[in-house]
């Protein structure tokens, strides 16, 4: 089994490398909505692998490998360039897509040229800082918090908002939370799934919302699938909502249809 696993890994790694060269990756967009008005406030860019034989492969299947091999750096640069080009075009066309949230792998931050590269991308795509938000997971920040604080501060200094992704799952220390230049907490879907009936999850969700308010941070919940979940979160002060209740992640052309129709749910 060991050899078979190792073999599978090599096969996967080789095809991932080829996929990068052959541009088999596509970016999907999932709406982020103000739950009090049902109006669009932005979107999260999520990558998919359009494999010639396997079809659409979910990131859960290849992001971990891309991270451990370092290929995530090239992959995320592709995702960023694609999504930033897209949102700039929507603004130019007079549409109002809101803020584009993108996932930032910590490996990216360890590249000494990250800030320069990112500024270059903004210039090249014509994307303004206030259109962009970057999401970093709590777990990734906590692998090297001092370094994370340093680079995230540089990102924040150019006017880009930062969100902590999967909040509540990564043992973050409150002392670091205060030091990080973050703007937003993203309540992990693990705490949203069993709302509003599960008392423990309801308490956790409320506690995260209270923590965000007291630290002057905004808060968004992900993985919201039902009206009951949406209502519970909104009533408890988490107005920003992302999840299948509003829409699954969809390709750019489908998102454009939503934008042009005025985004009515
Ligand atoms: P994430 O950043 O926490 O993204 C949210 C995930 O939850 C997405 O899965 C999304 O499709 C899914 N989701 C959204 N709403 C719902 C819902 O109502 N119910 C359920 N059950 N799921 C929902 P996805 O697209 O499969 O991505 C998985 C993870 O892969 C992401 O988790 C993120 O950590 C990573 N990822 C995706 N795209 C990128 C990327 O371009 N770069 C990097 N570095 N990571 C990425
Ligand atoms: Ca995310
Ligand atoms: Ca998340």
Short mmCIF file of C-alpha atoms and ligand atoms in Angstrom, two decimals:
data_model
loop_
_atom_site.label_atom_id
_atom_site.label_comp_id
_atom_site.label_asym_id
_atom_site.label_seq_id
_atom_site.Cartn_x
_atom_site.Cartn_y
_atom_site.Cartn_z
CA UNK A 1 0.00 0.00 0.00
CA UNK A 2 2.84 2.38 0.83
CA UNK A 3 4.33 2.05 -2.64
CA UNK A 4 0.93 2.39 -4.20
CA UNK A 5 0.28 5.58 -2.25
CA UNK A 6 3.69 6.95 -3.15
CA UNK A 7 3.01 6.06 -6.77
CA UNK A 8 -0.36 7.81 -6.72
CA UNK A 9 1.27 10.88 -5.25
CA UNK A 10 3.89 11.02 -7.98
CA UNK A 11 1.22 10.60 -10.66
CA UNK A 12 -0.87 13.34 -9.08
CA UNK A 13 2.13 15.63 -8.72
CA UNK A 14 3.10 15.17 -12.35
CA UNK A 15 -0.40 15.87 -13.61
CA UNK A 16 -0.68 18.92 -11.37
CA UNK A 17 2.52 20.27 -12.87
CA UNK A 18 1.18 19.63 -16.38
CA UNK A 19 -2.13 21.24 -15.45
CA UNK A 20 -0.32 24.45 -14.53
CA UNK A 21 1.52 24.50 -17.84
CA UNK A 22 -1.58 23.66 -19.83
CA UNK A 23 -3.82 26.09 -17.93
CA UNK A 24 -6.36 23.49 -16.82
CA UNK A 25 -7.40 25.62 -13.85
CA UNK A 26 -10.55 27.71 -13.77
CA UNK A 27 -11.72 30.24 -11.23
CA UNK A 28 -15.24 30.07 -9.80
CA UNK A 29 -16.87 32.84 -7.79
CA UNK A 30 -19.19 32.51 -4.82
CA UNK A 31 -21.37 35.48 -3.80
CA UNK A 32 -21.03 37.11 -0.39
CA UNK A 33 -24.30 38.73 0.58
CA UNK A 34 -25.66 41.19 3.13
CA UNK A 35 -28.18 38.94 4.86
CA UNK A 36 -30.31 41.87 6.02
CA UNK A 37 -31.00 43.13 2.49
CA UNK A 38 -30.09 40.14 0.29
CA UNK A 39 -27.76 42.47 -1.65
CA UNK A 40 -24.43 41.36 -3.07
CA UNK A 41 -21.38 42.69 -1.24
CA UNK A 42 -18.69 40.70 -2.99
CA UNK A 43 -17.44 37.26 -3.85
CA UNK A 44 -14.80 34.68 -3.05
CA UNK A 45 -12.61 33.29 -5.83
CA UNK A 46 -12.30 29.50 -5.61
CA UNK A 47 -10.14 27.47 -7.96
CA UNK A 48 -11.23 24.31 -9.79
CA UNK A 49 -9.19 21.88 -11.84
CA UNK A 50 -10.74 21.13 -15.20
CA UNK A 51 -9.03 17.79 -15.79
CA UNK A 52 -9.23 16.35 -19.33
CA UNK A 53 -10.38 12.90 -18.07
CA UNK A 54 -11.42 13.37 -14.46
CA UNK A 55 -13.67 16.38 -15.11
CA UNK A 56 -13.98 19.15 -12.52
CA UNK A 57 -11.71 18.31 -9.54
CA UNK A 58 -12.40 19.98 -6.18
CA UNK A 59 -9.60 21.96 -4.52
CA UNK A 60 -9.81 19.77 -1.42
CA UNK A 61 -8.26 17.05 -3.63
CA UNK A 62 -5.26 19.03 -4.88
CA UNK A 63 -4.61 22.12 -2.71
CA UNK A 64 -2.85 20.11 0.04
CA UNK A 65 -0.49 18.58 -2.54
CA UNK A 66 0.02 21.93 -4.23
CA UNK A 67 0.93 23.35 -0.81
CA UNK A 68 3.38 20.63 0.17
CA UNK A 69 5.15 20.76 -3.20
CA UNK A 70 5.27 24.56 -3.35
CA UNK A 71 3.21 24.58 -6.55
CA UNK A 72 0.60 26.62 -4.66
CA UNK A 73 2.67 29.73 -5.29
CA UNK A 74 2.32 29.50 -9.07
CA UNK A 75 -1.26 28.27 -8.82
CA UNK A 76 -2.36 31.16 -6.58
CA UNK A 77 -0.62 33.70 -8.77
CA UNK A 78 -2.65 32.35 -11.66
CA UNK A 79 -5.88 32.52 -9.61
CA UNK A 80 -5.11 36.07 -8.46
CA UNK A 81 -4.31 37.32 -11.91
CA UNK A 82 -7.43 35.72 -13.39
CA UNK A 83 -9.79 36.96 -10.67
CA UNK A 84 -8.30 40.46 -10.53
CA UNK A 85 -8.52 40.81 -14.31
CA UNK A 86 -12.15 39.70 -14.10
CA UNK A 87 -13.26 42.06 -11.34
CA UNK A 88 -11.50 45.01 -12.98
CA UNK A 89 -13.39 44.23 -16.18
CA UNK A 90 -16.72 44.09 -14.34
CA UNK A 91 -16.06 47.49 -12.77
CA UNK A 92 -15.00 48.88 -16.14
CA UNK A 93 -18.26 47.60 -17.65
CA UNK A 94 -20.21 49.58 -15.05
CA UNK A 95 -21.24 46.58 -12.97
CA UNK A 96 -21.00 46.50 -9.15
CA UNK A 97 -19.35 43.23 -8.13
CA UNK A 98 -18.26 44.49 -4.68
CA UNK A 99 -15.14 43.13 -3.05
CA UNK A 100 -13.12 40.21 -4.38
CA UNK A 101 -11.88 37.85 -1.66
CA UNK A 102 -9.00 35.56 -2.53
CA UNK A 103 -7.32 32.79 -0.55
CA UNK A 104 -3.74 33.42 0.40
CA UNK A 105 -1.55 30.41 1.16
CA UNK A 106 1.12 31.08 3.74
CA UNK A 107 3.77 29.73 1.32
CA UNK A 108 3.01 32.77 -0.78
CA UNK A 109 3.90 35.06 2.11
CA UNK A 110 7.24 33.33 2.52
CA UNK A 111 8.25 34.47 -0.97
CA UNK A 112 10.36 37.56 -0.51
CA UNK A 113 8.88 39.15 -3.62
CA UNK A 114 5.23 38.72 -2.64
CA UNK A 115 4.42 42.40 -2.03
CA UNK A 116 6.22 43.51 -5.20
CA UNK A 117 4.55 40.78 -7.21
CA UNK A 118 1.14 41.71 -5.83
CA UNK A 119 1.58 45.42 -6.49
CA UNK A 120 2.64 44.49 -10.02
CA UNK A 121 -0.52 42.43 -10.45
CA UNK A 122 -2.69 45.33 -9.27
CA UNK A 123 -1.08 47.65 -11.76
CA UNK A 124 -1.21 45.18 -14.62
CA UNK A 125 -4.88 44.29 -14.05
CA UNK A 126 -6.01 47.81 -13.11
CA UNK A 127 -7.39 46.49 -9.84
CA UNK A 128 -7.81 48.93 -6.95
CA UNK A 129 -6.78 48.01 -3.40
CA UNK A 130 -10.28 48.66 -2.07
CA UNK A 131 -11.70 46.02 -4.41
CA UNK A 132 -9.56 43.29 -2.87
CA UNK A 133 -9.58 41.26 0.29
CA UNK A 134 -7.24 38.40 1.18
CA UNK A 135 -8.20 35.42 3.34
CA UNK A 136 -5.61 33.61 5.39
CA UNK A 137 -6.51 30.64 7.55
CA UNK A 138 -6.05 30.83 11.26
CA UNK A 139 -4.03 27.60 11.21
CA UNK A 140 -1.59 28.97 8.61
CA UNK A 141 -1.06 32.24 10.49
CA UNK A 142 -0.29 30.34 13.67
CA UNK A 143 2.48 28.27 12.03
CA UNK A 144 4.67 31.38 12.16
CA UNK A 145 2.74 34.25 13.72
CA UNK A 146 5.62 36.72 13.93
CA UNK A 147 6.36 36.45 10.22
CA UNK A 148 2.65 36.56 9.42
CA UNK A 149 2.23 39.80 11.38
CA UNK A 150 5.12 41.39 9.49
CA UNK A 151 3.92 40.60 5.99
CA UNK A 152 0.21 40.98 6.66
CA UNK A 153 1.00 44.47 7.95
CA UNK A 154 2.67 45.30 4.63
CA UNK A 155 -0.41 44.04 2.77
CA UNK A 156 -2.72 46.02 5.01
CA UNK A 157 -0.56 49.12 4.49
CA UNK A 158 -1.31 49.12 0.77
CA UNK A 159 -5.03 49.28 1.60
CA UNK A 160 -6.02 45.65 1.17
CA UNK A 161 -8.38 44.17 3.73
CA UNK A 162 -7.52 40.94 5.49
CA UNK A 163 -9.83 38.24 6.76
CA UNK A 164 -9.07 35.27 8.98
CA UNK A 165 -10.52 32.19 7.31
CA UNK A 166 -11.83 29.09 9.11
CA UNK A 167 -11.92 31.08 12.33
CA UNK A 168 -12.38 28.98 15.43
CA UNK A 169 -10.53 25.91 14.16
CA UNK A 170 -6.89 26.92 14.51
CA UNK A 171 -6.11 27.61 18.19
CA UNK A 172 -5.37 31.24 17.62
CA UNK A 173 -4.13 33.13 20.61
CA UNK A 174 -6.08 36.22 21.51
CA UNK A 175 -2.81 38.07 22.06
CA UNK A 176 -1.85 37.53 18.39
CA UNK A 177 -5.33 38.31 17.23
CA UNK A 178 -4.94 41.77 18.72
CA UNK A 179 -1.57 42.27 17.00
CA UNK A 180 -2.65 41.11 13.55
CA UNK A 181 -3.70 43.86 11.12
CA UNK A 182 -6.96 42.10 10.28
CA UNK A 183 -10.34 43.52 9.34
CA UNK A 184 -12.65 40.54 9.38
CA UNK A 185 -13.27 37.13 10.91
CA UNK A 186 -14.82 34.35 8.89
CA UNK A 187 -16.81 31.90 11.01
CA UNK A 188 -15.93 28.40 9.90
CA UNK A 189 -18.66 26.29 8.36
CA UNK A 190 -18.14 23.62 11.02
CA UNK A 191 -19.92 25.94 13.48
CA UNK A 192 -22.62 26.91 11.00
CA UNK A 193 -23.64 23.44 9.83
CA UNK A 194 -25.83 22.53 12.82
CA UNK A 195 -27.25 25.97 13.52
CA UNK A 196 -29.61 26.95 14.98
CA UNK A 197 -30.49 23.73 16.88
CA UNK A 198 -27.09 22.68 18.19
CA UNK A 199 -26.63 24.63 21.40
CA UNK A 200 -22.87 24.35 21.46
CA UNK A 201 -22.48 25.65 17.90
CA UNK A 202 -24.97 28.41 18.60
CA UNK A 203 -22.88 29.49 21.59
CA UNK A 204 -19.65 29.36 19.59
CA UNK A 205 -21.12 31.38 16.74
CA UNK A 206 -22.41 34.00 19.17
CA UNK A 207 -19.06 34.11 20.97
CA UNK A 208 -17.14 34.67 17.70
CA UNK A 209 -19.55 37.45 16.73
CA UNK A 210 -19.09 39.09 20.15
CA UNK A 211 -15.31 38.74 19.90
CA UNK A 212 -15.32 40.35 16.45
CA UNK A 213 -17.46 43.26 17.65
CA UNK A 214 -15.30 43.91 20.69
CA UNK A 215 -12.12 43.88 18.56
CA UNK A 216 -13.81 46.14 16.02
CA UNK A 217 -13.70 43.54 13.28
CA UNK A 218 -16.34 42.70 10.74
CA UNK A 219 -17.63 39.15 10.61
CA UNK A 220 -18.90 36.83 7.88
CA UNK A 221 -20.27 33.29 8.11
CA UNK A 222 -19.55 30.66 5.48
CA UNK A 223 -21.32 27.42 4.65
CA UNK A 224 -24.77 28.94 5.18
CA UNK A 225 -27.23 26.59 3.50
CA UNK A 226 -30.64 27.36 4.98
CA UNK A 227 -32.89 30.26 5.77
CA UNK A 228 -32.86 29.23 9.46
CA UNK A 229 -29.07 29.48 9.57
CA UNK A 230 -29.13 32.81 7.77
CA UNK A 231 -31.76 34.20 10.13
CA UNK A 232 -29.99 32.98 13.25
CA UNK A 233 -26.71 34.60 12.17
CA UNK A 234 -28.28 37.88 11.09
CA UNK A 235 -30.32 38.13 14.29
CA UNK A 236 -27.18 37.62 16.31
CA UNK A 237 -25.23 40.34 14.53
CA UNK A 238 -23.45 38.51 11.70
CA UNK A 239 -24.87 40.26 8.67
CA UNK A 240 -22.48 38.98 6.02
CA UNK A 241 -23.35 35.60 4.62
CA UNK A 242 -21.73 33.19 2.17
CA UNK A 243 -23.11 29.79 1.28
CA UNK A 244 -25.29 27.60 -0.88
CA UNK A 245 -28.38 29.32 0.57
CA UNK A 246 -27.59 32.17 -1.80
CA UNK A 247 -25.42 30.44 -4.38
CA UNK A 248 -22.78 27.81 -4.96
CA UNK A 249 -19.48 28.95 -6.49
CA UNK A 250 -20.18 29.57 -10.19
CA UNK A 251 -18.09 30.33 -13.30
CA UNK A 252 -17.44 33.95 -14.35
CA UNK A 253 -20.05 33.99 -17.14
CA UNK A 254 -22.79 32.78 -14.78
CA UNK A 255 -21.72 35.34 -12.20
CA UNK A 256 -21.95 38.04 -14.83
CA UNK A 257 -25.54 37.04 -15.55
CA UNK A 258 -26.29 37.48 -11.83
CA UNK A 259 -24.60 40.89 -11.82
CA UNK A 260 -26.55 42.06 -14.84
CA UNK A 261 -29.86 40.84 -13.46
CA UNK A 262 -29.33 43.01 -10.37
CA UNK A 263 -28.69 40.01 -8.18
CA UNK A 264 -32.23 39.33 -6.95
CA UNK A 265 -32.76 36.24 -4.80
P1 LIG B 1 -12.44 27.82 1.99
O1 LIG B 1 -11.55 28.94 1.68
O2 LIG B 1 -12.91 27.68 3.40
O3 LIG B 1 -13.67 27.96 1.00
C1 LIG B 1 -14.99 27.65 1.31
C2 LIG B 1 -15.37 26.28 0.82
O4 LIG B 1 -16.70 25.97 1.24
C3 LIG B 1 -15.39 26.16 -0.70
O5 LIG B 1 -15.01 24.84 -1.02
C4 LIG B 1 -16.88 26.37 -1.01
O6 LIG B 1 -17.28 25.82 -2.24
C5 LIG B 1 -17.50 25.65 0.13
N1 LIG B 1 -18.85 26.12 0.42
C6 LIG B 1 -19.34 27.36 0.24
N2 LIG B 1 -20.61 27.44 0.66
C7 LIG B 1 -20.94 26.22 1.13
C8 LIG B 1 -22.13 25.67 1.71
O7 LIG B 1 -23.15 26.33 1.88
N3 LIG B 1 -22.09 24.37 2.08
C9 LIG B 1 -20.97 23.60 1.93
N4 LIG B 1 -21.03 22.33 2.33
N5 LIG B 1 -19.84 24.08 1.39
C10 LIG B 1 -19.82 25.38 1.00
P2 LIG B 1 -14.01 24.54 -2.21
O8 LIG B 1 -14.26 25.50 -3.35
O9 LIG B 1 -14.10 23.08 -2.47
O10 LIG B 1 -12.61 24.90 -1.60
C11 LIG B 1 -12.06 24.16 -0.53
C12 LIG B 1 -10.86 24.83 0.06
O11 LIG B 1 -9.76 24.84 -0.86
C13 LIG B 1 -11.09 26.31 0.38
O12 LIG B 1 -11.75 26.42 1.61
C14 LIG B 1 -9.68 26.85 0.40
O13 LIG B 1 -9.07 26.59 1.64
C15 LIG B 1 -9.02 26.02 -0.67
N6 LIG B 1 -8.99 26.80 -1.92
C16 LIG B 1 -9.92 26.92 -2.88
N7 LIG B 1 -9.49 27.73 -3.89
C17 LIG B 1 -8.25 28.14 -3.54
C18 LIG B 1 -7.28 28.98 -4.16
O14 LIG B 1 -7.47 29.55 -5.26
N8 LIG B 1 -6.11 29.14 -3.48
C19 LIG B 1 -5.86 28.56 -2.26
N9 LIG B 1 -4.69 28.78 -1.66
N10 LIG B 1 -6.77 27.76 -1.66
C20 LIG B 1 -7.93 27.56 -2.29
CA1 LIG B 2 -11.54 31.09 1.95
CA1 LIG B 3 -13.11 28.83 5.15
#
